[in-house]
Coordinates of C-alpha atoms in Angstrom, one line a residue:
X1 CA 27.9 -0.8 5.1
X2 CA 24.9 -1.3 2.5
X3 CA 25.2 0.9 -0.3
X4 CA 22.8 1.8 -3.4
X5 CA 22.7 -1.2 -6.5
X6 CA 22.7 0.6 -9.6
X7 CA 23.0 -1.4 -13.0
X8 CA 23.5 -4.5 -10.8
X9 CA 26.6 -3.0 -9.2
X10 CA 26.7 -1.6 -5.8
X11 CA 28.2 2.1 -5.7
X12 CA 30.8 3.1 -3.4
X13 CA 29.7 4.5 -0.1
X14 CA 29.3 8.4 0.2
X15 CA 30.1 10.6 3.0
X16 CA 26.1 10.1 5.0
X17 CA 25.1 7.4 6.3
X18 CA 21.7 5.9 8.3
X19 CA 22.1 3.7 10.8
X20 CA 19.2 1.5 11.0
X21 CA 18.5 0.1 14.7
X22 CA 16.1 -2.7 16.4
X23 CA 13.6 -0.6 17.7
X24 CA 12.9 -3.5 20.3
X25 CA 16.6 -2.8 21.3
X26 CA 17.4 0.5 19.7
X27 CA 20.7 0.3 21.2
X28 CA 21.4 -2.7 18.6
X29 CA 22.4 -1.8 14.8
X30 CA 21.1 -3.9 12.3
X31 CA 22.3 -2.3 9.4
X32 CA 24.6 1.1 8.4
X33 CA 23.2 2.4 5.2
X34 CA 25.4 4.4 3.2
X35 CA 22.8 7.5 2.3
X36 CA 22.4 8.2 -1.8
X37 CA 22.7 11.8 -3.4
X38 CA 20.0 12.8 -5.8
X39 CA 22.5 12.2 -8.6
X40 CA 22.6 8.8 -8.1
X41 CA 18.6 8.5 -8.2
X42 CA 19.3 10.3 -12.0
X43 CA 21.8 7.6 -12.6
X44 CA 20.0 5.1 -11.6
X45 CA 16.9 5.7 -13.6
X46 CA 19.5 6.4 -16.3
X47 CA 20.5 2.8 -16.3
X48 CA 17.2 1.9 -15.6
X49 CA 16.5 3.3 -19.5
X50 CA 19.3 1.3 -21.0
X51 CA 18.3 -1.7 -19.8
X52 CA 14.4 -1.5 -19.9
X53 CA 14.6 -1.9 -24.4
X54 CA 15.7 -5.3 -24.0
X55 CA 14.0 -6.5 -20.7
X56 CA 10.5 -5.0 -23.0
X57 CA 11.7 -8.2 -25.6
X58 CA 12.2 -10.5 -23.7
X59 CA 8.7 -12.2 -24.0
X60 CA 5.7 -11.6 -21.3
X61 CA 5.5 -15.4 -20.4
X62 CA 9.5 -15.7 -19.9
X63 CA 9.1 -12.4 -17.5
X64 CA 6.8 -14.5 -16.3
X65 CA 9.2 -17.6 -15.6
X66 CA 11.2 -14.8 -13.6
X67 CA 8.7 -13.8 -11.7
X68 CA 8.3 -17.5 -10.6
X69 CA 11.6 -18.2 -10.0
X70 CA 11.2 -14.9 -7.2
X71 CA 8.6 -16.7 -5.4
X72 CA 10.4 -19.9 -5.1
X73 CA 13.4 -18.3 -3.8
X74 CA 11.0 -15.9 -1.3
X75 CA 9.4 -19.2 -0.2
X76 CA 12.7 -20.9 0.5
X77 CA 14.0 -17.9 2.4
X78 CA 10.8 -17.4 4.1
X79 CA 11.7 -17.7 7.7
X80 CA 15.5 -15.5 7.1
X81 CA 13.4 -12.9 5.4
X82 CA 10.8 -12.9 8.1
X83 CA 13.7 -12.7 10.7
X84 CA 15.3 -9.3 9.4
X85 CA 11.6 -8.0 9.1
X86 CA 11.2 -8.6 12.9
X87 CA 14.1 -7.5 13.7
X88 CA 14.2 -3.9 12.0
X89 CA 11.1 -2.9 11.6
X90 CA 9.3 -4.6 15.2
X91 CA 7.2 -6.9 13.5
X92 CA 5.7 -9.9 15.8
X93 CA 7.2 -12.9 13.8
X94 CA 3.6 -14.0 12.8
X95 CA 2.6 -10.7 11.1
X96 CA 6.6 -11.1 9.7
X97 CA 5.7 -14.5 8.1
X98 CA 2.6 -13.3 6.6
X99 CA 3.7 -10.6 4.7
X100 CA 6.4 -12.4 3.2
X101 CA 3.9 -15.0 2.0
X102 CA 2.4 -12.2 0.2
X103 CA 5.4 -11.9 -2.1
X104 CA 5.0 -15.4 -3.0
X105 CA 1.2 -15.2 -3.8
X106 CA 1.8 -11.9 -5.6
X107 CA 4.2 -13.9 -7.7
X108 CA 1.9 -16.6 -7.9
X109 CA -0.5 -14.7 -9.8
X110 CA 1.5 -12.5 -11.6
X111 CA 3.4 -15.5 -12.9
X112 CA -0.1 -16.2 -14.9
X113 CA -0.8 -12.7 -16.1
X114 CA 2.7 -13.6 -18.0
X115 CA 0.5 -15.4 -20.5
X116 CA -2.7 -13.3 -20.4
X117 CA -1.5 -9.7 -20.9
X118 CA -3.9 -9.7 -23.9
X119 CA -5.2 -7.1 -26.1
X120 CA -8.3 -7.6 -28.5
X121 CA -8.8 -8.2 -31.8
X122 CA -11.7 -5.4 -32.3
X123 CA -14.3 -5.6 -35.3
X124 CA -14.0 -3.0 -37.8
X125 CA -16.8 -1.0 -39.7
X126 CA -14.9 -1.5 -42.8
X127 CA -14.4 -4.4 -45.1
X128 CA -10.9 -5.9 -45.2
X129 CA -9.9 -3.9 -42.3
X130 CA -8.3 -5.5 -38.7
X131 CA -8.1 -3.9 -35.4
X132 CA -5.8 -4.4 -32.6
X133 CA -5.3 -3.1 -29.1
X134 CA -1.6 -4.2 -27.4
X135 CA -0.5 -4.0 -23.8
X136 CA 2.8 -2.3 -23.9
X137 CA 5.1 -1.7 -20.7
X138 CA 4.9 2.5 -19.5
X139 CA 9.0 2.3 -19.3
X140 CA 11.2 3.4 -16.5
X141 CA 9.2 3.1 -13.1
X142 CA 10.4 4.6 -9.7
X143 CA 9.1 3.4 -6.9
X144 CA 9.3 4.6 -3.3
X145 CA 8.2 3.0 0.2
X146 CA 7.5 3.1 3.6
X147 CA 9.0 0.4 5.6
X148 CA 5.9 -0.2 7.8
X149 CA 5.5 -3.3 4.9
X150 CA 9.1 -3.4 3.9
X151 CA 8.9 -5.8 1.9
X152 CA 5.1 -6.9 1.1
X153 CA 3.8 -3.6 -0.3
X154 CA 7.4 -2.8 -2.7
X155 CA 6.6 -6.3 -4.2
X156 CA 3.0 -5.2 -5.2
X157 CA 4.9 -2.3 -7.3
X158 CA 7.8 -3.8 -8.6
X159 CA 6.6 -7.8 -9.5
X160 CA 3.8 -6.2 -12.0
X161 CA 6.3 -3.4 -13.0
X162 CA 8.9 -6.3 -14.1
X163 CA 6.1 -8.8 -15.4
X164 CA 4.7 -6.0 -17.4
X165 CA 8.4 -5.3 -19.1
X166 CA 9.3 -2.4 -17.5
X167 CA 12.8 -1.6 -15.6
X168 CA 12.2 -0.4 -11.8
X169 CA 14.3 1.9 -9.6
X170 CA 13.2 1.5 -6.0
X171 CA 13.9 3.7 -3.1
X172 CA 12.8 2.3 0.0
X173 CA 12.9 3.7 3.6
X174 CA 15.5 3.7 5.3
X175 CA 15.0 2.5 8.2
X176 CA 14.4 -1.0 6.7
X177 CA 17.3 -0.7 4.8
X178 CA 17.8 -4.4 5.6
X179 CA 14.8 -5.7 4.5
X180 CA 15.2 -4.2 1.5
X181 CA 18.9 -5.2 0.7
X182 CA 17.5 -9.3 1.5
X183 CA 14.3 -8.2 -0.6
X184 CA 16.9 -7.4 -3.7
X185 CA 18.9 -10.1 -3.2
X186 CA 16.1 -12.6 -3.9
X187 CA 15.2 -11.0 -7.2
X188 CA 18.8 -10.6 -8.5
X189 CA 19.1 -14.0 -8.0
X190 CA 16.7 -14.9 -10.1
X191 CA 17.9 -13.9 -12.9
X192 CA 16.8 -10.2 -13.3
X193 CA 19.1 -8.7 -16.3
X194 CA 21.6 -5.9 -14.2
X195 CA 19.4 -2.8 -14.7
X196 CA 16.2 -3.9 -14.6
X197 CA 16.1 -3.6 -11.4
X198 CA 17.7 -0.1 -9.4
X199 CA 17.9 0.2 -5.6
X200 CA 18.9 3.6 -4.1
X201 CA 19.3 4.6 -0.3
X202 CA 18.7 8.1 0.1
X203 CA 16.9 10.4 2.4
X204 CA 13.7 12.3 1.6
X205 CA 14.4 15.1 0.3
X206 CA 17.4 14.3 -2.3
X207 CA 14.5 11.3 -3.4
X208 CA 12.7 14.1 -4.2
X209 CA 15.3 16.4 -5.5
X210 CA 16.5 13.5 -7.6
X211 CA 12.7 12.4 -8.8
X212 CA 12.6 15.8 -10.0
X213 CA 15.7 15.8 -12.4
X214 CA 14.9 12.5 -13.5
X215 CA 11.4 13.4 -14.3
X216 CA 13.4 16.7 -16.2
X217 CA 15.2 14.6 -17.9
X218 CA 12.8 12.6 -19.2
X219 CA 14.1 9.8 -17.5
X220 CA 11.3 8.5 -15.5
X221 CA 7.3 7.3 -16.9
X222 CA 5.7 6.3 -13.9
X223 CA 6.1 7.0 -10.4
X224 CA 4.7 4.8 -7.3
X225 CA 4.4 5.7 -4.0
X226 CA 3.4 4.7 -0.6
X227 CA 3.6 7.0 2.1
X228 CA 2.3 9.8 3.8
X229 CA -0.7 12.2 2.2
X230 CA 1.6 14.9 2.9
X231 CA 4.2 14.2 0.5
X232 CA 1.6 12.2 -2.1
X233 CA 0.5 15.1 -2.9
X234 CA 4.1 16.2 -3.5
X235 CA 4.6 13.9 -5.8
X236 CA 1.4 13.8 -7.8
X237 CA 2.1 17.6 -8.2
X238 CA 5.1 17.2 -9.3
X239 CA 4.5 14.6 -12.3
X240 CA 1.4 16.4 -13.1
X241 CA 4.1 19.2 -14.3
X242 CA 4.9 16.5 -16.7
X243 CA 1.5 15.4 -17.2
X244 CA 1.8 11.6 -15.4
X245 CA -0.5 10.4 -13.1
X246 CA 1.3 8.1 -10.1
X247 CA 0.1 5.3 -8.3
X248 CA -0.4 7.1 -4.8
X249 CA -1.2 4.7 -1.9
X250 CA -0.9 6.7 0.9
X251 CA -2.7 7.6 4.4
X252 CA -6.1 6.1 6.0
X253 CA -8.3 7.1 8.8
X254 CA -10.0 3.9 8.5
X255 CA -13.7 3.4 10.2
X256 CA -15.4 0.7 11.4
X257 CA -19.0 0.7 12.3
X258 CA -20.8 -1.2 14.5
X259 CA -24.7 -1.9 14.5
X260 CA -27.1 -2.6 16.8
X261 CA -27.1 -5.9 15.9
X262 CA -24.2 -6.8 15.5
X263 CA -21.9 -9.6 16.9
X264 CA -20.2 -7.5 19.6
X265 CA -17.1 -10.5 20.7
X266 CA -16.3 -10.7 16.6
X267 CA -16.6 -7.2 16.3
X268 CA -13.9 -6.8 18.9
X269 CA -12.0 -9.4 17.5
X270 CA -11.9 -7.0 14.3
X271 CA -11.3 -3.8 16.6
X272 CA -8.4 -5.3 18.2
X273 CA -6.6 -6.6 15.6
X274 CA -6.6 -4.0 13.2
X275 CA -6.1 -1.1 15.8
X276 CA -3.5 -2.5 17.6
X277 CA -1.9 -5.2 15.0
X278 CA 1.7 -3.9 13.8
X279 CA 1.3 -1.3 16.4
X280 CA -1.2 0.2 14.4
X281 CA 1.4 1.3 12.0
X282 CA -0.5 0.4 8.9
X283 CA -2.3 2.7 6.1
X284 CA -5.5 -0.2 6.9
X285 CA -5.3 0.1 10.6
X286 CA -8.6 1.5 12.3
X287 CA -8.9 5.0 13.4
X288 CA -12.6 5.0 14.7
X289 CA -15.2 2.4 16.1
X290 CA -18.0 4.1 14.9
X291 CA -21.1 2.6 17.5
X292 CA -24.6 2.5 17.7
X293 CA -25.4 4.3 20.6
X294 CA -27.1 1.0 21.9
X295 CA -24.8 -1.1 22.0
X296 CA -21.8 1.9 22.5
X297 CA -21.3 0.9 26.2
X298 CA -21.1 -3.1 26.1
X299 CA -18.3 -2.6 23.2
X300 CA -16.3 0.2 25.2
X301 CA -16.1 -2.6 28.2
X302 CA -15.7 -5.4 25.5
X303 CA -12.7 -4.0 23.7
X304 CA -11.1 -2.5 26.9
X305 CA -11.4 -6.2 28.4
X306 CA -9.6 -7.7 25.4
X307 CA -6.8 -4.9 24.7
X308 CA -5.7 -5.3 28.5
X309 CA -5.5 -9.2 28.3
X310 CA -3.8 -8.9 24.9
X311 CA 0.3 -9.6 25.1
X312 CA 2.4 -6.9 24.6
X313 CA 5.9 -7.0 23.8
X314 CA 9.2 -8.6 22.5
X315 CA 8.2 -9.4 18.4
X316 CA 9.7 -12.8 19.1
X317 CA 7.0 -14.0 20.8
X318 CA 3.8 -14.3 20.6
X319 CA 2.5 -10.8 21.4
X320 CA -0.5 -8.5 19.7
X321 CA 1.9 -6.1 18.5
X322 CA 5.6 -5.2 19.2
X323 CA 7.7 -1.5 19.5
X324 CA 7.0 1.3 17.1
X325 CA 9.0 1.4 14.1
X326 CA 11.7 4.3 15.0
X327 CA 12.3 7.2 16.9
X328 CA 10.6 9.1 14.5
X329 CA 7.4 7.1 14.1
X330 CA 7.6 7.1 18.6
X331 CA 8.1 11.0 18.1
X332 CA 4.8 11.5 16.0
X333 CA 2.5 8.9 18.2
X334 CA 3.8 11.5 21.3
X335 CA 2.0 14.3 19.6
X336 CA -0.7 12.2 18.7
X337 CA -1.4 11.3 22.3
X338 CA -1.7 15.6 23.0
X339 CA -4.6 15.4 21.1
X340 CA -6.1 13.3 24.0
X341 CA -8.7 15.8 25.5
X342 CA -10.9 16.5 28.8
X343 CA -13.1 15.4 27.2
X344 CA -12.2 11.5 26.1
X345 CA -12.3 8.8 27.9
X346 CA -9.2 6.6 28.1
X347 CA -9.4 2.6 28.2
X348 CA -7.1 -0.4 26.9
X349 CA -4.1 -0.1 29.9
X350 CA -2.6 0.8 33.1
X351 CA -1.5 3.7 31.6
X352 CA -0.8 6.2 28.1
X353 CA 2.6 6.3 26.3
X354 CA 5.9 4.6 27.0
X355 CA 5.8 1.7 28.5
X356 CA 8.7 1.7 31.5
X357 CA 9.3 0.7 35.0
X358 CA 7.3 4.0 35.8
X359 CA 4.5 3.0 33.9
X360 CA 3.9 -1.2 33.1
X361 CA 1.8 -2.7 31.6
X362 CA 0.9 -6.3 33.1
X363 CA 2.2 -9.3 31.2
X364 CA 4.8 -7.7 29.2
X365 CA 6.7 -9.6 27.4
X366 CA 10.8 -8.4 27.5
X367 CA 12.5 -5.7 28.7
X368 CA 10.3 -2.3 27.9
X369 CA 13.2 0.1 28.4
X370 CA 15.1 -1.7 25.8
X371 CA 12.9 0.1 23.4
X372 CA 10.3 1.8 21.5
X373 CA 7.1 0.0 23.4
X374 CA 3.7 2.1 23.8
X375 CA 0.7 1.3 25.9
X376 CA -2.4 0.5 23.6
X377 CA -5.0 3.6 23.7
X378 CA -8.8 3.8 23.5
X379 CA -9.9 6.9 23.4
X380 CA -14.1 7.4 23.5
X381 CA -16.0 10.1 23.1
X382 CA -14.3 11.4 20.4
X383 CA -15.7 13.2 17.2
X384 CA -15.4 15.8 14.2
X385 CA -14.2 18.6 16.2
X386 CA -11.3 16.8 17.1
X387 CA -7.5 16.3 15.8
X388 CA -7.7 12.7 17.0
X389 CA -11.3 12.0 14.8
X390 CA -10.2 13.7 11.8
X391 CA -6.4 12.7 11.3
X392 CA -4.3 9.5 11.2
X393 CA -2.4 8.7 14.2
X394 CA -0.2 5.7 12.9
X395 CA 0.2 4.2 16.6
X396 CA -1.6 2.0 19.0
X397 CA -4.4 4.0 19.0
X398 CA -8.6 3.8 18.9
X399 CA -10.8 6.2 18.9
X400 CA -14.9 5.4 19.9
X401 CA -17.8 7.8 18.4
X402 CA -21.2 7.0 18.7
X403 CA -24.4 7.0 16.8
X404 CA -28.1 6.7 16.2
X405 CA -28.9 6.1 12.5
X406 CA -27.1 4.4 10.1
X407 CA -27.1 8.0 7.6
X408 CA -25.5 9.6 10.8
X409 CA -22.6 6.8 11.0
X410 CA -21.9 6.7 7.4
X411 CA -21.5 10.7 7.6
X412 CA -19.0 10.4 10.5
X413 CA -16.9 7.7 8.3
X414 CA -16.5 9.5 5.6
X415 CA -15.7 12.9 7.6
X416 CA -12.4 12.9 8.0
X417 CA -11.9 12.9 4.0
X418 CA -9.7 9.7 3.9
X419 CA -11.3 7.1 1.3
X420 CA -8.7 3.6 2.0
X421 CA -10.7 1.0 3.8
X422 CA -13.6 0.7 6.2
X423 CA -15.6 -2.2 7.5
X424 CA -19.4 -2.8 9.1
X425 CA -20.4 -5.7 11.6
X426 CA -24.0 -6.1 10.9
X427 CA -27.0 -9.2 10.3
X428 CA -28.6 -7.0 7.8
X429 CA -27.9 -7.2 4.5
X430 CA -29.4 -3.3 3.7
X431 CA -27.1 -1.9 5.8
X432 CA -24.4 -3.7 4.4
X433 CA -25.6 -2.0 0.5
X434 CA -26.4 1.4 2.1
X435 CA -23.3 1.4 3.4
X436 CA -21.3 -0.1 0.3
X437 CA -22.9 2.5 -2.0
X438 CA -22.1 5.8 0.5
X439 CA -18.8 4.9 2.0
X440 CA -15.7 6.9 0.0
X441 CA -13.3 4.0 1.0
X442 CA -11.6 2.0 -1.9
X443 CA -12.1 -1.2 0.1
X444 CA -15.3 -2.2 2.1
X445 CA -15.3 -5.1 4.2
X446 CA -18.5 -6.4 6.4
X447 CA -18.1 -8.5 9.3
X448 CA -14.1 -8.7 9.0
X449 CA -11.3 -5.8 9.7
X450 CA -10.4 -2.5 8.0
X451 CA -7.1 -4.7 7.5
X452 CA -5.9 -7.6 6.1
X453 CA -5.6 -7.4 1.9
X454 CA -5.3 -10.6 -0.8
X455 CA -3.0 -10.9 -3.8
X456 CA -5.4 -10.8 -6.3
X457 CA -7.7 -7.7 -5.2
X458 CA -7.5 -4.3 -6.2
X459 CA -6.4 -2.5 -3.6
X460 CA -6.2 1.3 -3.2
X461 CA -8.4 4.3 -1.7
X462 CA -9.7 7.7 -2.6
X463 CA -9.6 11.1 -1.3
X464 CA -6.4 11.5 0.9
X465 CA -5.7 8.2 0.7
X466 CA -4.9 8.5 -3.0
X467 CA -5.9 9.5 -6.6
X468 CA -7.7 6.6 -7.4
X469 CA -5.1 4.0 -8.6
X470 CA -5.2 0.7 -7.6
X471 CA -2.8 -2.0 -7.2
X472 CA -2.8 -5.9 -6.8
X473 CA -4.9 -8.2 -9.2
X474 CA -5.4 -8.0 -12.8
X475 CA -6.5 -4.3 -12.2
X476 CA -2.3 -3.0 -10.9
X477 CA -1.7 -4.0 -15.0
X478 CA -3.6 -0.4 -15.9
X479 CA -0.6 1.2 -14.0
X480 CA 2.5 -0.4 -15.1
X481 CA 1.4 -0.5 -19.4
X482 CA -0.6 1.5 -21.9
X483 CA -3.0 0.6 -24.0
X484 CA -1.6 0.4 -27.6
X485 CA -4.4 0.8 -30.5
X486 CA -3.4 -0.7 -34.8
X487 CA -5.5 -0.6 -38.0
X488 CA -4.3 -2.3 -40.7
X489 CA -6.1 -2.0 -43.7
X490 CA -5.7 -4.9 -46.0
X491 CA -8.3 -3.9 -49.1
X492 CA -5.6 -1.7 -51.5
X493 CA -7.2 1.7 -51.2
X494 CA -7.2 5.0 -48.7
X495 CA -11.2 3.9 -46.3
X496 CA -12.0 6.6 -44.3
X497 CA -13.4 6.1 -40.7
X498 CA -17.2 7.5 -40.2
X499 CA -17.0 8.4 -44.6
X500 CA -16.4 5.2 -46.3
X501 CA -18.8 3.3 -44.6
X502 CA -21.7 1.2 -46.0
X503 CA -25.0 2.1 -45.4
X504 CA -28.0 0.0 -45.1
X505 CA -31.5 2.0 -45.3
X506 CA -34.1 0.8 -43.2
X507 CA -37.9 2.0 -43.8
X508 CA -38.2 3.6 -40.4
X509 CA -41.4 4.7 -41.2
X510 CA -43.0 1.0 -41.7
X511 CA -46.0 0.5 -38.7
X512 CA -47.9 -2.9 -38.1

């Protein structure tokens, strides 16, 4: 039974539990999670402020030495890690492998920014006068995940957090309660003080109940979190009662136009990767092909080609994408597949929904009763008066709209009011501008996918996918410190800013 680490000691298990399963064998338990009370989120961040005075001391570049020692271990452990991520959460063992390498490029940066979280030394207008500005760390952060990237996205939070001096208590899902007991593991083990870092199981709502006492209590100075745009703005309501802004990474509806002259085969490579890659379970995954009306028809027949050849199946192997996360995620994509109307077209299989011995998909790869496997959807034909155009559908799902101009494609991206990432295959490089300067998203790509994200890029969106904030690179530093302004006045008397200062008179009126 895992059970919440609190002030490096694990807390005895409580009367709920979560029992998190396979979902490409859902009758197999990988772990039993023992479910936290909002009580212990308190007591967590509690401890979280005892420990985070002399973690703050400790100095930037020695954080930084921790922060190494995390990516060497990650790095060793590479393939277990990558095994537990397969197992629970369904992802194909490639995808698995990546996203653990993130951790360690994460680290690998932020292992740098150990020695180079400067401040300035800032000219004054007085004589014998110094300015400063200091990085300092926000405090007590509480971060909360999805477990779509169980352990690749908490790592984006919580190695800056840590560099940066602050103490972290982290709540992730728990249906990757697995990953993330293996994620903390690695990081105790490298030396983290007990306290530093926090990890509590708990459900949704006694997170929330919990976030909200802590935040009462004064307990908590930052909150992260990835999820849903639903409960975002839950959250950013509730530590704008105490006047905090949160890092907010949360839904996309991500759009990917196509030109007339674009290169159709890459621009299906694209398509097909980032619509159907993870099962389409990612905040970056694309939610419309956006096409001119030209070339429309070739990339419907294109895309519907390569999505029926692609391998489906067992996340062992070597498939496209694997099951869907958990009952509940299979449960959503359900009504997600209602919204399919009269009036769409349907490509990409033999059939829509589960795949079983009633409906198969060729070339599948295992046994598709064994779990939560769904037939890869195109949908065309669809637009802004429908559910499936204007909301995220989190599945193994595209939708195809078409256009005529590029002011009529770059109205139907932004649309849906989701601002995360969106992409453009096109030879011209005015599109590509027009486009960069209209689109709302918080990441552009042109010739690539809506997915795919590096270390050492901001990354973040606008609009429902977030308030703004950005994580990853030298720009996640703005999240996790404050900006710290000294004077220190050195001449022996009281100078007065915007008074005291010496004035030079030039004869404005002097003409050649």
């Amino acid at each position: 039974m895992l059970t919440s680490v609190i002030g490096g000691a694990r807390i005895p298990a409580g009367p709920r539990s979560y029992r998190s399963t396979d979902p490409s064998r859902t009758s197999e338990t990988v772990a039993e999670v023992s479910l936290a009370e909002a009580g212990d989120l308190v007591r967590a961040c509690r401890a979280a402020r005892e420990a985070q005075d002399a973690w703050r001391d400790v100095p930037a570049p020695v954080r930084g030495q921790v922060v190494a020692a995390v990516g060497r271990l990650v790095e060793a452990n590479k393939a277990a890690l990558a095994a537990i991520v397969t197992r629970e959460v369904g992802k194909p063992r490639a995808e698995a492998l990546g996203e653990v390498q993130e951790i360690a490029d994460t680290c690998a940066f932020f292992l740098g920014e150990g020695r180079r979280l400067y401040g300035q030394t800032v000219p004054s207008e007085m004589p014998d006068k110094q300015l400063f500005t200091f990085r300092d760390p926000v405090g007590v952060v509480t971060v909360v995940t999805a477990g779509n990237f169980p352990v690749a996205v908490p790592s984006w939070y919580i190695v800056p957090a840590l560099l940066c001096g602050n103490a972290v208590v982290w709540k992730p899902a728990e249906y990757a309660a697995a990953c993330a007991d293996a994620f903390y593991e690695l990081f105790a083990h490298a030396g983290l003080p007990d306290g530093v870092l926090n990890v509590v199981h708990a459900d949704g709502p006694e997170t929330f109940r919990g976030l909200e006492r802590a935040l009462d209590e004064g307990l908590v100075d930052k909150v992260g979190f990835t999820g849903s745009t639903e409960v975002g703005s839950r959250i950013g309501e509730l530590c704008g009662r105490h006047l905090q802004t949160p890092c907010l990474e949360l839904g996309g509806k991500n759009p990917m136009v196509v030109a007339e002259d674009a290169d159709l085969p890459l621009a299906v490579q694209g398509a097909l990767f980032s619509g159907f890659g993870t099962a389409g379970q990612r905040c970056t995954s694309l939610g419309t092909a956006i096409v001119h009306e030209s070339v429309h028809a070739e990339f419907v027949r294109l895309l519907d080609e390569a999505t029926r050849a692609a391998a489906v199946g067992d996340p062992a192997g070597d498939v496209l994408f694997g099951p869907l996360i958990s009952e509940r995620f299979a449960d959503g994509f359900e009504k997600v597949l209602g919204w399919i109307g009269p009036g769409h077209t349907v490509h990409g299989s033999s059939a829509t929904g589960r795949i079983t011995a009633a409906a198969p998909r060729e070339g599948f790869a295992g046994d598709p009763e064994a779990g939560l496997f769904y037939h890869p959807v195109i949908v065309d034909w669809v637009g802004p008066g429908d559910e499936l155009f204007m909301n995220e559908t989190f599945g193994p799902i595209i939708g195809v709209a078409r256009y005529r101009t590029l002011d009529e494609a770059i109205a139907l991206a932004n649309a849906p009011g989701y601002g995360l990432s969106a992409s453009i295959y096109t030879a011209d490089p005015a599109k590509v501008f027009a486009f960069r300067r209209r689109i709302s998203a918080g990441m552009v790509s042109v010739n690539n996918s809506t997915s795919g994200a590096e270390a050492h890029l901001p990354f973040g969106g606008n609009g429902r996918s977030g308030n703004g904030s950005r994580q990853s690179g030298m720009w996640v530093l703005d999240q996790f410190t404050r900006w710290q302004s000294m004077n220190w006045d050195t001449s022996g008397r009281l100078q007065k800013a915007q008074m005291d200062v010496l004035e030079i008179a030039p004869d404005l009126g002097f003409r050649l």
